[in-house]
mmCIF file of C-alpha atoms in Angstrom:
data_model
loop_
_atom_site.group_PDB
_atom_site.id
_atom_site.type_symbol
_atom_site.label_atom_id
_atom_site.label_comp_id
_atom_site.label_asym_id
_atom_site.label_seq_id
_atom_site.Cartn_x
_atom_site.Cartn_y
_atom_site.Cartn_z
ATOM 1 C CA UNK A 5 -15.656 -5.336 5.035
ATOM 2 C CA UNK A 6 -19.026 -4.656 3.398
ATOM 3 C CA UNK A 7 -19.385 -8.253 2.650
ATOM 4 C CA UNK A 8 -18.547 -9.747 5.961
ATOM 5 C CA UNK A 9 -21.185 -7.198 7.050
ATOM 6 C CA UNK A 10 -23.848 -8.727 4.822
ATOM 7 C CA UNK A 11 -22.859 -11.983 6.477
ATOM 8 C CA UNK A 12 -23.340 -10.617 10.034
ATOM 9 C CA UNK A 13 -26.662 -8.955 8.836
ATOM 10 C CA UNK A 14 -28.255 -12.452 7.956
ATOM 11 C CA UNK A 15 -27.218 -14.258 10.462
ATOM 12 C CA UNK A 16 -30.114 -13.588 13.134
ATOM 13 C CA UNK A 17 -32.402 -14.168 9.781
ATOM 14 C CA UNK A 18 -30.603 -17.714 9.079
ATOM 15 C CA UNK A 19 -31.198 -18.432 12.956
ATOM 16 C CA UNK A 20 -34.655 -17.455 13.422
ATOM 17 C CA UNK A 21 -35.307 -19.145 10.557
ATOM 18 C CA UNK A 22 -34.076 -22.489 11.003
ATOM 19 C CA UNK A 23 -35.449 -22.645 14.364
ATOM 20 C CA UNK A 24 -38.738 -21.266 13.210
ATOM 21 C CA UNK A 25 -39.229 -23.515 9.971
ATOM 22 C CA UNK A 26 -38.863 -26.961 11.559
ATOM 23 C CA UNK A 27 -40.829 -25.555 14.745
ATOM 24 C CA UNK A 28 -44.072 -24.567 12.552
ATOM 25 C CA UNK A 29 -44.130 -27.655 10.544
ATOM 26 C CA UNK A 30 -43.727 -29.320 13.375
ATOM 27 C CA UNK A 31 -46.993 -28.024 15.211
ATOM 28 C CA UNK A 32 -48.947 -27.609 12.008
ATOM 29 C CA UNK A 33 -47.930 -31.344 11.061
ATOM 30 C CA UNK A 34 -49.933 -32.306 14.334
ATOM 31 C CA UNK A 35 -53.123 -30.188 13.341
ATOM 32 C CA UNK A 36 -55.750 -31.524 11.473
ATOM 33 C CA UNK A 37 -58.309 -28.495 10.042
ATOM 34 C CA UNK A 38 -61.115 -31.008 10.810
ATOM 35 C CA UNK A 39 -60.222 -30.468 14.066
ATOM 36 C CA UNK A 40 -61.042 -27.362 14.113
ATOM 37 C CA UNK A 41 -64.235 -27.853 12.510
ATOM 38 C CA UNK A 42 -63.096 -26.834 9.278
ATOM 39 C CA UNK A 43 -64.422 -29.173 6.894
ATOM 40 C CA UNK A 44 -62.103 -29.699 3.941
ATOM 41 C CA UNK A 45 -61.740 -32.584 1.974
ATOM 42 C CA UNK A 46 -58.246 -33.873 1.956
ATOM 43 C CA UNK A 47 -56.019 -32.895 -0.755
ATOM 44 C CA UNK A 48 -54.652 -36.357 -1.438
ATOM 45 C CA UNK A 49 -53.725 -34.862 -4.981
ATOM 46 C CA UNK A 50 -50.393 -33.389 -3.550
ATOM 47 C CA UNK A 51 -48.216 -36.412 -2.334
ATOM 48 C CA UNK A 52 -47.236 -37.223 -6.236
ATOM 49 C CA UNK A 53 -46.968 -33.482 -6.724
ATOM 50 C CA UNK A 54 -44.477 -32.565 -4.063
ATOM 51 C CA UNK A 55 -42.178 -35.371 -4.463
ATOM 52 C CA UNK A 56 -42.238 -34.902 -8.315
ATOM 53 C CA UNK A 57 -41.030 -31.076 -6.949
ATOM 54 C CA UNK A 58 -38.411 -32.908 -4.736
ATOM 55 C CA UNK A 59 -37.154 -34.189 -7.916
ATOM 56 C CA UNK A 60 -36.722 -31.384 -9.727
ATOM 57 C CA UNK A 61 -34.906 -30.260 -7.014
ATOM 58 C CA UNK A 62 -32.515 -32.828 -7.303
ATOM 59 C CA UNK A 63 -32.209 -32.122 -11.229
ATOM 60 C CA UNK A 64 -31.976 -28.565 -10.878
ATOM 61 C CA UNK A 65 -29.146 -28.757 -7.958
ATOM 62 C CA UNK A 66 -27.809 -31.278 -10.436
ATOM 63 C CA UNK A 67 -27.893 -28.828 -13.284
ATOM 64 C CA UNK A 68 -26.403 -25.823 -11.301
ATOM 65 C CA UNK A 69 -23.515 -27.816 -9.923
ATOM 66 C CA UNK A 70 -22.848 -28.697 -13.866
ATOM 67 C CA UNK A 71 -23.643 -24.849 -14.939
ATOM 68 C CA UNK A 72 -20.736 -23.280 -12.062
ATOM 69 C CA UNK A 73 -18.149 -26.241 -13.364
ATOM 70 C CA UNK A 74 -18.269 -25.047 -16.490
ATOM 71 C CA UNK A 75 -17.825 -20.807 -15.509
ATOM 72 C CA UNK A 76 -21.980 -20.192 -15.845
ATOM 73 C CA UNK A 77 -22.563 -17.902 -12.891
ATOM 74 C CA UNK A 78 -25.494 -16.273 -13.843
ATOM 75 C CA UNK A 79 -26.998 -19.514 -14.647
ATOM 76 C CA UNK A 80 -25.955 -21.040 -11.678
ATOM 77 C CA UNK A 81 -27.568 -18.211 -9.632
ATOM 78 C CA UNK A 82 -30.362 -18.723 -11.505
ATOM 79 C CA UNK A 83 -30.703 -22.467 -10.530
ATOM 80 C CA UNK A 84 -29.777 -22.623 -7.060
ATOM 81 C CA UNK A 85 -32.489 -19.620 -6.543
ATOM 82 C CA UNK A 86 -34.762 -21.504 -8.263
ATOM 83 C CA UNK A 87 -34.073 -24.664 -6.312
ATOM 84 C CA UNK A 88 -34.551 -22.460 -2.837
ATOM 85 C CA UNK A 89 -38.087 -21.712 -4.714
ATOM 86 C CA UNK A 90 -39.038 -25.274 -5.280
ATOM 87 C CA UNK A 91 -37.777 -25.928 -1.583
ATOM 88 C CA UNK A 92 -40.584 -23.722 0.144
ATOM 89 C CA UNK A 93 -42.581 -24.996 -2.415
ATOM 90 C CA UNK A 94 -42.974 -28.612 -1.183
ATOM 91 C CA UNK A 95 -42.785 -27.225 1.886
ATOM 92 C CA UNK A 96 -45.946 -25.595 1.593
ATOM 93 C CA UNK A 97 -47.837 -28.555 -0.412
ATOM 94 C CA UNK A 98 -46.372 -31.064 2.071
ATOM 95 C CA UNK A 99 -48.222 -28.886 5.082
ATOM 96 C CA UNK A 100 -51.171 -28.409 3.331
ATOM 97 C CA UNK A 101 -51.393 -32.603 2.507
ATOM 98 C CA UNK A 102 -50.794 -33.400 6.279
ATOM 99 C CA UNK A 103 -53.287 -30.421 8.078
ATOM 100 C CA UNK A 104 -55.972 -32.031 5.494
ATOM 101 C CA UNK A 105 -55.516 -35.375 5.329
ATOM 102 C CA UNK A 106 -54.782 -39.009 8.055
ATOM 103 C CA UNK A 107 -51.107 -39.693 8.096
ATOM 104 C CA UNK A 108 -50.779 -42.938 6.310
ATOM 105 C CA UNK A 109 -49.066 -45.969 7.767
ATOM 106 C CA UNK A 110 -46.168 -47.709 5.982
ATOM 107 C CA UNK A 111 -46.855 -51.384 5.399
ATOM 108 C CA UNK A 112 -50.983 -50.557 5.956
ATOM 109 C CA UNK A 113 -52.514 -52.200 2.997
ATOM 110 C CA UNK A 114 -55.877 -52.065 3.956
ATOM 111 C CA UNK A 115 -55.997 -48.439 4.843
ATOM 112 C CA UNK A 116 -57.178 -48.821 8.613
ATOM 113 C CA UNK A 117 -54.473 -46.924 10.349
ATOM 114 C CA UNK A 118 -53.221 -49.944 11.919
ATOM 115 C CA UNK A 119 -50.533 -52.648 10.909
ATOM 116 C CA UNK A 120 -51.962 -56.369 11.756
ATOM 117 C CA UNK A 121 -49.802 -59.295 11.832
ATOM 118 C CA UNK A 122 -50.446 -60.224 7.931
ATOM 119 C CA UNK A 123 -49.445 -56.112 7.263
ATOM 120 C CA UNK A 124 -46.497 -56.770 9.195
ATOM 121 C CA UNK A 125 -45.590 -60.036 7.922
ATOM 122 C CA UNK A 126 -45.749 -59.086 4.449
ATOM 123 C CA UNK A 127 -43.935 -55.532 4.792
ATOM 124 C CA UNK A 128 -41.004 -57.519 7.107
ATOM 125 C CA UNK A 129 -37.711 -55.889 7.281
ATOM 126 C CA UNK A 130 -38.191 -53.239 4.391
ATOM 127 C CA UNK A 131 -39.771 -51.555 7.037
ATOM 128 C CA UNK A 132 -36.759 -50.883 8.943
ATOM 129 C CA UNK A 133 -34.986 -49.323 5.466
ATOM 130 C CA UNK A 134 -38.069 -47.001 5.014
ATOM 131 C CA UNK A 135 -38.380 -45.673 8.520
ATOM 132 C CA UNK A 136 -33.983 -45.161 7.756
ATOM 133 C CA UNK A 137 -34.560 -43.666 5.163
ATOM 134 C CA UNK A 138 -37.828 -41.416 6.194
ATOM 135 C CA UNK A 139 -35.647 -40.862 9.525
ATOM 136 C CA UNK A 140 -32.627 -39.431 7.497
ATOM 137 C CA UNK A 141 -34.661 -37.086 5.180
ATOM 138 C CA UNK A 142 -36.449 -35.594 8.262
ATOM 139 C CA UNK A 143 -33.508 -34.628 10.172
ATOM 140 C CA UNK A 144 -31.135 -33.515 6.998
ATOM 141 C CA UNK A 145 -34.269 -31.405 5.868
ATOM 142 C CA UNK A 146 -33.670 -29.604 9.612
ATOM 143 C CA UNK A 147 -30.095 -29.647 9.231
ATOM 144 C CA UNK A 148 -29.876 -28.053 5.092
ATOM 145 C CA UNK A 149 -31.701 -24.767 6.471
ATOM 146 C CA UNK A 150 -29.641 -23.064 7.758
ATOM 147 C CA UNK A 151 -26.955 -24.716 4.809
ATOM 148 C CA UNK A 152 -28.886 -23.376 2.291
ATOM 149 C CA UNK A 153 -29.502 -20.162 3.717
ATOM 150 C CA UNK A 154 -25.701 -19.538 4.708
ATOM 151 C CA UNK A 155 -24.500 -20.933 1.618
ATOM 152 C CA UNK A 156 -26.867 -18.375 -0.683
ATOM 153 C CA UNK A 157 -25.837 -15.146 1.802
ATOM 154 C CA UNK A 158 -22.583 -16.221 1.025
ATOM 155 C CA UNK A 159 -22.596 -15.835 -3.044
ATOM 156 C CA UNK A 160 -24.861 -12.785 -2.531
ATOM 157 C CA UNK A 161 -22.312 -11.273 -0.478
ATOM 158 C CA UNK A 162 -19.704 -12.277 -3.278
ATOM 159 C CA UNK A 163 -17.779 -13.914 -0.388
ATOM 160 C CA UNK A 164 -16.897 -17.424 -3.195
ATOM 161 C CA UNK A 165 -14.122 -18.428 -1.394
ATOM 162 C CA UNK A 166 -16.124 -19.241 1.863
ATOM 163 C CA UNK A 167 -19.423 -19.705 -0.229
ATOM 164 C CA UNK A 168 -17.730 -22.585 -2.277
ATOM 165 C CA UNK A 169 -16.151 -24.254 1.031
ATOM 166 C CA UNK A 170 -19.537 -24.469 2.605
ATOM 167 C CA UNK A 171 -21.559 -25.469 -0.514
ATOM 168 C CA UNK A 172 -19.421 -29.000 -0.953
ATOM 169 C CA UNK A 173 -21.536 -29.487 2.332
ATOM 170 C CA UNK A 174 -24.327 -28.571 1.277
ATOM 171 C CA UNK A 175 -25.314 -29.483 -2.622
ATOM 172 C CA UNK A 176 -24.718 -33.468 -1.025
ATOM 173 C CA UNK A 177 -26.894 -33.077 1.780
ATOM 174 C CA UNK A 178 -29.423 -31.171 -0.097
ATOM 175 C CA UNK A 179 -29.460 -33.562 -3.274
ATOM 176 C CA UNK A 180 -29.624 -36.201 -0.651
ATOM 177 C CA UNK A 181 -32.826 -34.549 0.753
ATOM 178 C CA UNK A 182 -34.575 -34.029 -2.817
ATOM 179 C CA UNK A 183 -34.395 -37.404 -3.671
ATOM 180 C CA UNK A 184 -35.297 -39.473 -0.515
ATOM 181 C CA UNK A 185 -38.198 -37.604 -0.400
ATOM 182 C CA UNK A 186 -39.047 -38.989 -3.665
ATOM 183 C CA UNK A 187 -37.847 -42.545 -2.811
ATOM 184 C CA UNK A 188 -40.096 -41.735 0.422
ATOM 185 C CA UNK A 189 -42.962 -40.998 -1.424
ATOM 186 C CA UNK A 190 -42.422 -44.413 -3.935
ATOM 187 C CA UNK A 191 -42.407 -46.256 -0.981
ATOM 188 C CA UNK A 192 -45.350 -45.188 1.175
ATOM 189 C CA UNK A 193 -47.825 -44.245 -2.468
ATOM 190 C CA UNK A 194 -49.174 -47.673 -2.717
ATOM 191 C CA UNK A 195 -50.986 -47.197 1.243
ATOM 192 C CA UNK A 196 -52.386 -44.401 0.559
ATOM 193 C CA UNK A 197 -56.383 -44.237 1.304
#
């Protein structure tokens, strides 16, 4: 019963949570510190940081997945907290990047916020696969919250049988997440201003 209780005791924390998460970067996303009149020059040195973070990610999930297969719990505890840590990392990188700095426009190889008809041309229908793609991350980021969160209450509550059910959802969503926001970043890097 005591584990089912730790369950129950996270569960407002997993809602609130993954409601509040996507809510804040969603309204911090939209402010720009300059704004404000906080003058801050943009820290256009974090893009190749934070997806090189989302990429670990996707190594360390990788490596954790490997370490549990072969009977390494501790190790695999290790990684998958570890992986939660790189997670708010890029979060916080990836906030910082877009309250100081323009969002930059797929396809916008002259940096003036604005596709022309050349831009447009030249970009053509690999376009459409990087806004799928970009589309895709975005909402499985939302949706691997709360995945993450249950999934981790789960193994701290020792509850493996249910833990293990609900992480063969998760590790694919989440790997999926780590590395389209590297192919993301690939993609967009070369219009950056």
């Amino acid at each position: 019963m005591e584990d089912n209780s730790l369950e129950k005791r996270f569960s407002k924390f997993i809602v609130a949570v993954s409601i509040v998460i996507p809510v804040v970067v969603g309204i911090l996303f939209g402010i720009k510190l300059k704004d404000f009149g906080i003058a801050v020059e943009p820290l256009s040195f974090l893009p190749p940081i934070y997806a090189t973070t989302n990429g670990v990610t996707a190594l360390v999930l990788i490596w954790a997945v490997i370490a549990i297969k072969n009977g390494k719990r501790e190790l695999h505890e290790r990684l998958m907290t570890f992986a939660i840590g790189l997670s708010v990392a890029f979060l916080v990188m990836y906030v910082a990047y877009h309250m100081t700095a323009d969002s930059t426009k797929f396809g916008d190889l002259n940096h003036d916020g604005t596709l022309d008809l050349i831009e447009t041309t030249r970009i053509g229908a690999l376009r459409y696969v990087y806004f799928f793609i970009l589309i895709t991350h975005i909402l499985l980021s939302i949706v691997i919250i709360p995945l993450v969160l249950i999934t981790y209450v789960r193994a701290l509550a020792k509850r493996f049988d249910r833990h293990k059910k609900i992480a063969k959802i998760t590790f694919p969503l989440w790997l999926y997440v780590a590395v389209t926001g590297v192919v993301v970043y690939l993609m967009i890097a070369p219009y950056y201003a």
